Short mmCIF file of C-alpha atoms and ligand atoms in Angstrom, two decimals:
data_model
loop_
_atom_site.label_atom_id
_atom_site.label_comp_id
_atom_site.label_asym_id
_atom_site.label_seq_id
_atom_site.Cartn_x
_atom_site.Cartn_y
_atom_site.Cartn_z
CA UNK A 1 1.82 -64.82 7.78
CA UNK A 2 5.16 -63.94 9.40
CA UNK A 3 6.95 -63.15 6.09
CA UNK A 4 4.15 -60.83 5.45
CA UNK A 5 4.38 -59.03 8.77
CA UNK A 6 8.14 -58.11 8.43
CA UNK A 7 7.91 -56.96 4.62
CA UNK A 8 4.99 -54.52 6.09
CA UNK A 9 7.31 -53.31 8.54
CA UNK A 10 9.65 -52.90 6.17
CA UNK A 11 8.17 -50.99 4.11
CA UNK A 12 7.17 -48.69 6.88
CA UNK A 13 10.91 -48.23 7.72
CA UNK A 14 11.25 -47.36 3.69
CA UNK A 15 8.73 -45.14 3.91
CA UNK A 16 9.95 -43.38 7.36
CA UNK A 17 13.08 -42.83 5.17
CA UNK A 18 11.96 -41.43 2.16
CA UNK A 19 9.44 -38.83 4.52
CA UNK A 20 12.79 -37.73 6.23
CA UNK A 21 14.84 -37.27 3.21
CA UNK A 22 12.21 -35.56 1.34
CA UNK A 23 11.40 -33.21 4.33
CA UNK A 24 14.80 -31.53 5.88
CA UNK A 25 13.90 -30.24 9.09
CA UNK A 26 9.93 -30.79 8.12
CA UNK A 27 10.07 -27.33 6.60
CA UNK A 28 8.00 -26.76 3.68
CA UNK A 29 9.04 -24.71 0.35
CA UNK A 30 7.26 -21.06 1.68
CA UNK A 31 8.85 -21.51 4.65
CA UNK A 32 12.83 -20.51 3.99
CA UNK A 33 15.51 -20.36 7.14
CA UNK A 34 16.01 -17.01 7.55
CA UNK A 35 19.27 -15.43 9.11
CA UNK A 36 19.04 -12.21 11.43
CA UNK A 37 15.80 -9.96 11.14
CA UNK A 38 15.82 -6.86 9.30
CA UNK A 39 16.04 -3.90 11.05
CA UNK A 40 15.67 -1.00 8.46
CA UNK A 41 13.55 0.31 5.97
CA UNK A 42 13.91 1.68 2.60
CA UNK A 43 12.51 4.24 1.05
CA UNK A 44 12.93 4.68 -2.51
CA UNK A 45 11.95 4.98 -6.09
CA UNK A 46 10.23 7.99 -7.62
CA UNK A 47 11.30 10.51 -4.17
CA UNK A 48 13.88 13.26 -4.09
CA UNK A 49 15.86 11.72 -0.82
CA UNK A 50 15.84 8.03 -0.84
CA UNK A 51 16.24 6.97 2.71
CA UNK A 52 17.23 3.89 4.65
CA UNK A 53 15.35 4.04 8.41
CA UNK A 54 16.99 1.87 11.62
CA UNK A 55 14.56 1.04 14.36
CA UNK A 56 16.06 3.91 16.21
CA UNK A 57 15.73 6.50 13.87
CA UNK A 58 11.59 5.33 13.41
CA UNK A 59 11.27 5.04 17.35
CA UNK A 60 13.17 9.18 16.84
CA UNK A 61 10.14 10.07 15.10
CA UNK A 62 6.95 11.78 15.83
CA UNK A 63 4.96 8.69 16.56
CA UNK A 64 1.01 7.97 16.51
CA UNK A 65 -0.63 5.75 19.18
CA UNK A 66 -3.10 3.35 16.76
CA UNK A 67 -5.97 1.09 17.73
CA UNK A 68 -7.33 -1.93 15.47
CA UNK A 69 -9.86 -4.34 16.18
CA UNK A 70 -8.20 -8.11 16.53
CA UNK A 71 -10.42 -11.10 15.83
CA UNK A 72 -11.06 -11.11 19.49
CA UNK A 73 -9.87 -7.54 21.00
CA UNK A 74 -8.63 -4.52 19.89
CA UNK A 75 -4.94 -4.00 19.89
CA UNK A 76 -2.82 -0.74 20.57
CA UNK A 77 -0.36 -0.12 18.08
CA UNK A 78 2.39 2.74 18.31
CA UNK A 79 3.93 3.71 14.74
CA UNK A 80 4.79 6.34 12.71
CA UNK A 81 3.32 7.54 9.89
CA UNK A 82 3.90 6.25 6.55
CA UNK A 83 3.30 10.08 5.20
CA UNK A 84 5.95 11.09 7.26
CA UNK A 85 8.09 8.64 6.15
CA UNK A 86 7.34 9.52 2.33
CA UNK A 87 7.10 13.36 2.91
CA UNK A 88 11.07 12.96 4.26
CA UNK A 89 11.89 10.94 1.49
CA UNK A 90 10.39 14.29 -0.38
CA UNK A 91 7.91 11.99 -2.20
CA UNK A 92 5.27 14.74 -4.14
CA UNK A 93 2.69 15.07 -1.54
CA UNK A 94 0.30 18.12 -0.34
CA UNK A 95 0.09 20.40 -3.70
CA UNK A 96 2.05 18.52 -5.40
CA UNK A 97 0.52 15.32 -5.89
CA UNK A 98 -1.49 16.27 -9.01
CA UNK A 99 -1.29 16.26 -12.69
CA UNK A 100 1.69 13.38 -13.38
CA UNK A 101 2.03 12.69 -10.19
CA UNK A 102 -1.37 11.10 -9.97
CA UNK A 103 0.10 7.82 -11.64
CA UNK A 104 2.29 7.17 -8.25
CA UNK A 105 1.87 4.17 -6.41
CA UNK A 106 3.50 2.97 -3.26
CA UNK A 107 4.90 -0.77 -3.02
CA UNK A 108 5.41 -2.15 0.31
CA UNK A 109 7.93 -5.38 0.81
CA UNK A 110 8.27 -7.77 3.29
CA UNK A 111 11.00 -9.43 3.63
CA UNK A 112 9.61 -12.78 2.48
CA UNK A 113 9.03 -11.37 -0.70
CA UNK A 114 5.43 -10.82 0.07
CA UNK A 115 4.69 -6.92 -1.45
CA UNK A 116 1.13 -4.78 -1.14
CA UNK A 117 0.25 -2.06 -3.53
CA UNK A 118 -1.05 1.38 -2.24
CA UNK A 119 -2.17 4.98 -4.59
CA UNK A 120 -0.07 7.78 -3.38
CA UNK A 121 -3.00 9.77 -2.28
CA UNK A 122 -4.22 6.46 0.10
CA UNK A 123 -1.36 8.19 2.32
CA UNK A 124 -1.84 12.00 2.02
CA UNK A 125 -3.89 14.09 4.81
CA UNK A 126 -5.52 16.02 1.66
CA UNK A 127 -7.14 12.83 0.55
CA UNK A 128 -8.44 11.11 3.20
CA UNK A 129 -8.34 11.00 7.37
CA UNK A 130 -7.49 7.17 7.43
CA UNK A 131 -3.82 7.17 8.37
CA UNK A 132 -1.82 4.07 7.30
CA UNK A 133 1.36 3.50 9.41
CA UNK A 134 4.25 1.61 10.33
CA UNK A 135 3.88 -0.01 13.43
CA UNK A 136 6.77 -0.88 15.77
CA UNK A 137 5.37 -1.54 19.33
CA UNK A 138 1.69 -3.30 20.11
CA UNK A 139 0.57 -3.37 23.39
CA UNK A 140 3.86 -1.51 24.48
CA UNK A 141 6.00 -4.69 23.31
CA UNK A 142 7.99 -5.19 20.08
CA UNK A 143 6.49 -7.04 17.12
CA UNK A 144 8.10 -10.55 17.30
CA UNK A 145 9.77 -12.01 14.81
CA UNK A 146 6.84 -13.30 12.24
CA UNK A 147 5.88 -9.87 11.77
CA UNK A 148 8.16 -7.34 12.91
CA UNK A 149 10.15 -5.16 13.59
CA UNK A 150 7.99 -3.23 11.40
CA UNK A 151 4.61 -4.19 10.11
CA UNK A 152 1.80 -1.73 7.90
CA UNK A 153 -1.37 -0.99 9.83
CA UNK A 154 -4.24 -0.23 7.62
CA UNK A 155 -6.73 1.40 10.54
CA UNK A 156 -10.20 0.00 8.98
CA UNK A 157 -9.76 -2.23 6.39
CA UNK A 158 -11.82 -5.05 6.12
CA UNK A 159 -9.21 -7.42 5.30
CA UNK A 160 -5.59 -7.48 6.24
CA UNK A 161 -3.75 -8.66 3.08
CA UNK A 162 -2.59 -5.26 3.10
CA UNK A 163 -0.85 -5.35 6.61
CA UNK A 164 2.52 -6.31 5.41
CA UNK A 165 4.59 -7.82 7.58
CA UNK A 166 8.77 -7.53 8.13
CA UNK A 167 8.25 -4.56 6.03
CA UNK A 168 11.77 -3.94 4.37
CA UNK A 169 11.19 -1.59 1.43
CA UNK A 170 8.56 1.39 0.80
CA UNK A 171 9.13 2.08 -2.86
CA UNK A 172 7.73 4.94 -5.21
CA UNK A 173 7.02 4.21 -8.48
CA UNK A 174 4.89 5.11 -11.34
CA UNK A 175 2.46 3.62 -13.79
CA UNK A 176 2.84 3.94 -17.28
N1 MTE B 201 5.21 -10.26 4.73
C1 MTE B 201 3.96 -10.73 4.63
N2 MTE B 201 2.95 -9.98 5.10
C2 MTE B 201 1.68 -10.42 5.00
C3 MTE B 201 1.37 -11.66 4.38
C4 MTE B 201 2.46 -12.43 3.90
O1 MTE B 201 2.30 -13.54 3.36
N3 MTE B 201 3.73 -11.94 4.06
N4 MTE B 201 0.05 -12.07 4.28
C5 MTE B 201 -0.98 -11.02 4.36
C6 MTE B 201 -2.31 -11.55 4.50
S1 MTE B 201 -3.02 -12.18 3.10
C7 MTE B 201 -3.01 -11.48 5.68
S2 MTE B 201 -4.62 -11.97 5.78
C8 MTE B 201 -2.37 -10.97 6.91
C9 MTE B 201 -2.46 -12.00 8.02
O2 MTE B 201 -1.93 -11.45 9.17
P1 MTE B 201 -2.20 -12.09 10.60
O3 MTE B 201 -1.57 -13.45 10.55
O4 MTE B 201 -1.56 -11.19 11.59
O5 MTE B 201 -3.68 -12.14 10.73
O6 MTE B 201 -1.00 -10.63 6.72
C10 MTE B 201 -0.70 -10.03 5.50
N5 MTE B 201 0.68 -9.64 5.50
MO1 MO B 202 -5.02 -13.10 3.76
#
């Protein structure tokens, strides 16, 4: 009996071992150390001025006051704009987003690598009233580090795979 006891234990010990070796820091693969938080945005691609944004030039802006429905409550959100973002950029907007321009597409980043996919016109007042922005502040406190500094807001959607978080890139491209 007793011999049997201690190679159990043993093997527990082994196994202990080969948990902690295999699991650094009990972090798994999608979850990467990360140094400092980004604290610009791009905007790129297909746009006349391709800008890079601090959190004090987007707080500089004219900013919108948003509200979105939580799973429990409805959150205030302040953020700017995405259109204002693109129009600065001089992204074809207004009367000129027809003809060619109608293959644009916007791709949001985040900074884990995670991107979402929006039509040009999804952002321009002469398509729709649904303003998609780049929120900064909810509840009158910056986004923490999981999502922010900046994170998309898209007012209405049923699902949120869209509401990219540690947004680092808005880029301007066009399909083929
Ligand atoms: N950067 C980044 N943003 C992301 C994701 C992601 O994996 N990375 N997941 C998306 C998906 S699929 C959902 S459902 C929501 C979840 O956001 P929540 O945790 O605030 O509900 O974030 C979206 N934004
Ligand atoms: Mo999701």
């Amino acid at each position: 009996m007793r011999p049997q006891v201690r190679r159990g234990s043993l093997s527990f010990v082994v196994f202990l071992a080969a948990v902690i070796f295999v699991c650094p820091g009990g972090r798994s693969a999608d979850q990467k150390p990360q140094s400092a938080p980004n604290t610009a945005v791009k905007v790129s691609g297909e746009v006349s001025h391709p800008l890079t944004l601090t959190a004090a030039d987007l707080a500089a802006l004219p900013h919108q006051n948003v509200s979105a429905d939580e799973k429990t409550s409805r959150q205030r959100y302040q953020a700017v704009a995405v259109v204002d973002l693109l129009r600065r950029a001089g992204a074809p907007l207004g009367s000129a987003l027809r003809g060619s321009n109608m293959r644009l597409y916007v791709v949001v980043k985040g900074r884990d690598g995670y991107a979402a996919v929006f039509a040009l016109p999804e952002f321009d007042p002469g398509f729709t009233d649904r303003v998609i922005v780049l929120a900064y502040l909810r509840e009158g406190r910056a986004l923490g580090p999981v999502e922010g500094p900046f994170r998309i807001i898209v007012p209405g959607e049923k699902r949120r795979a869209r509401w990219v978080r540690q947004v680092t890139d808005i880029e301007v491209r066009s399909a083929q």
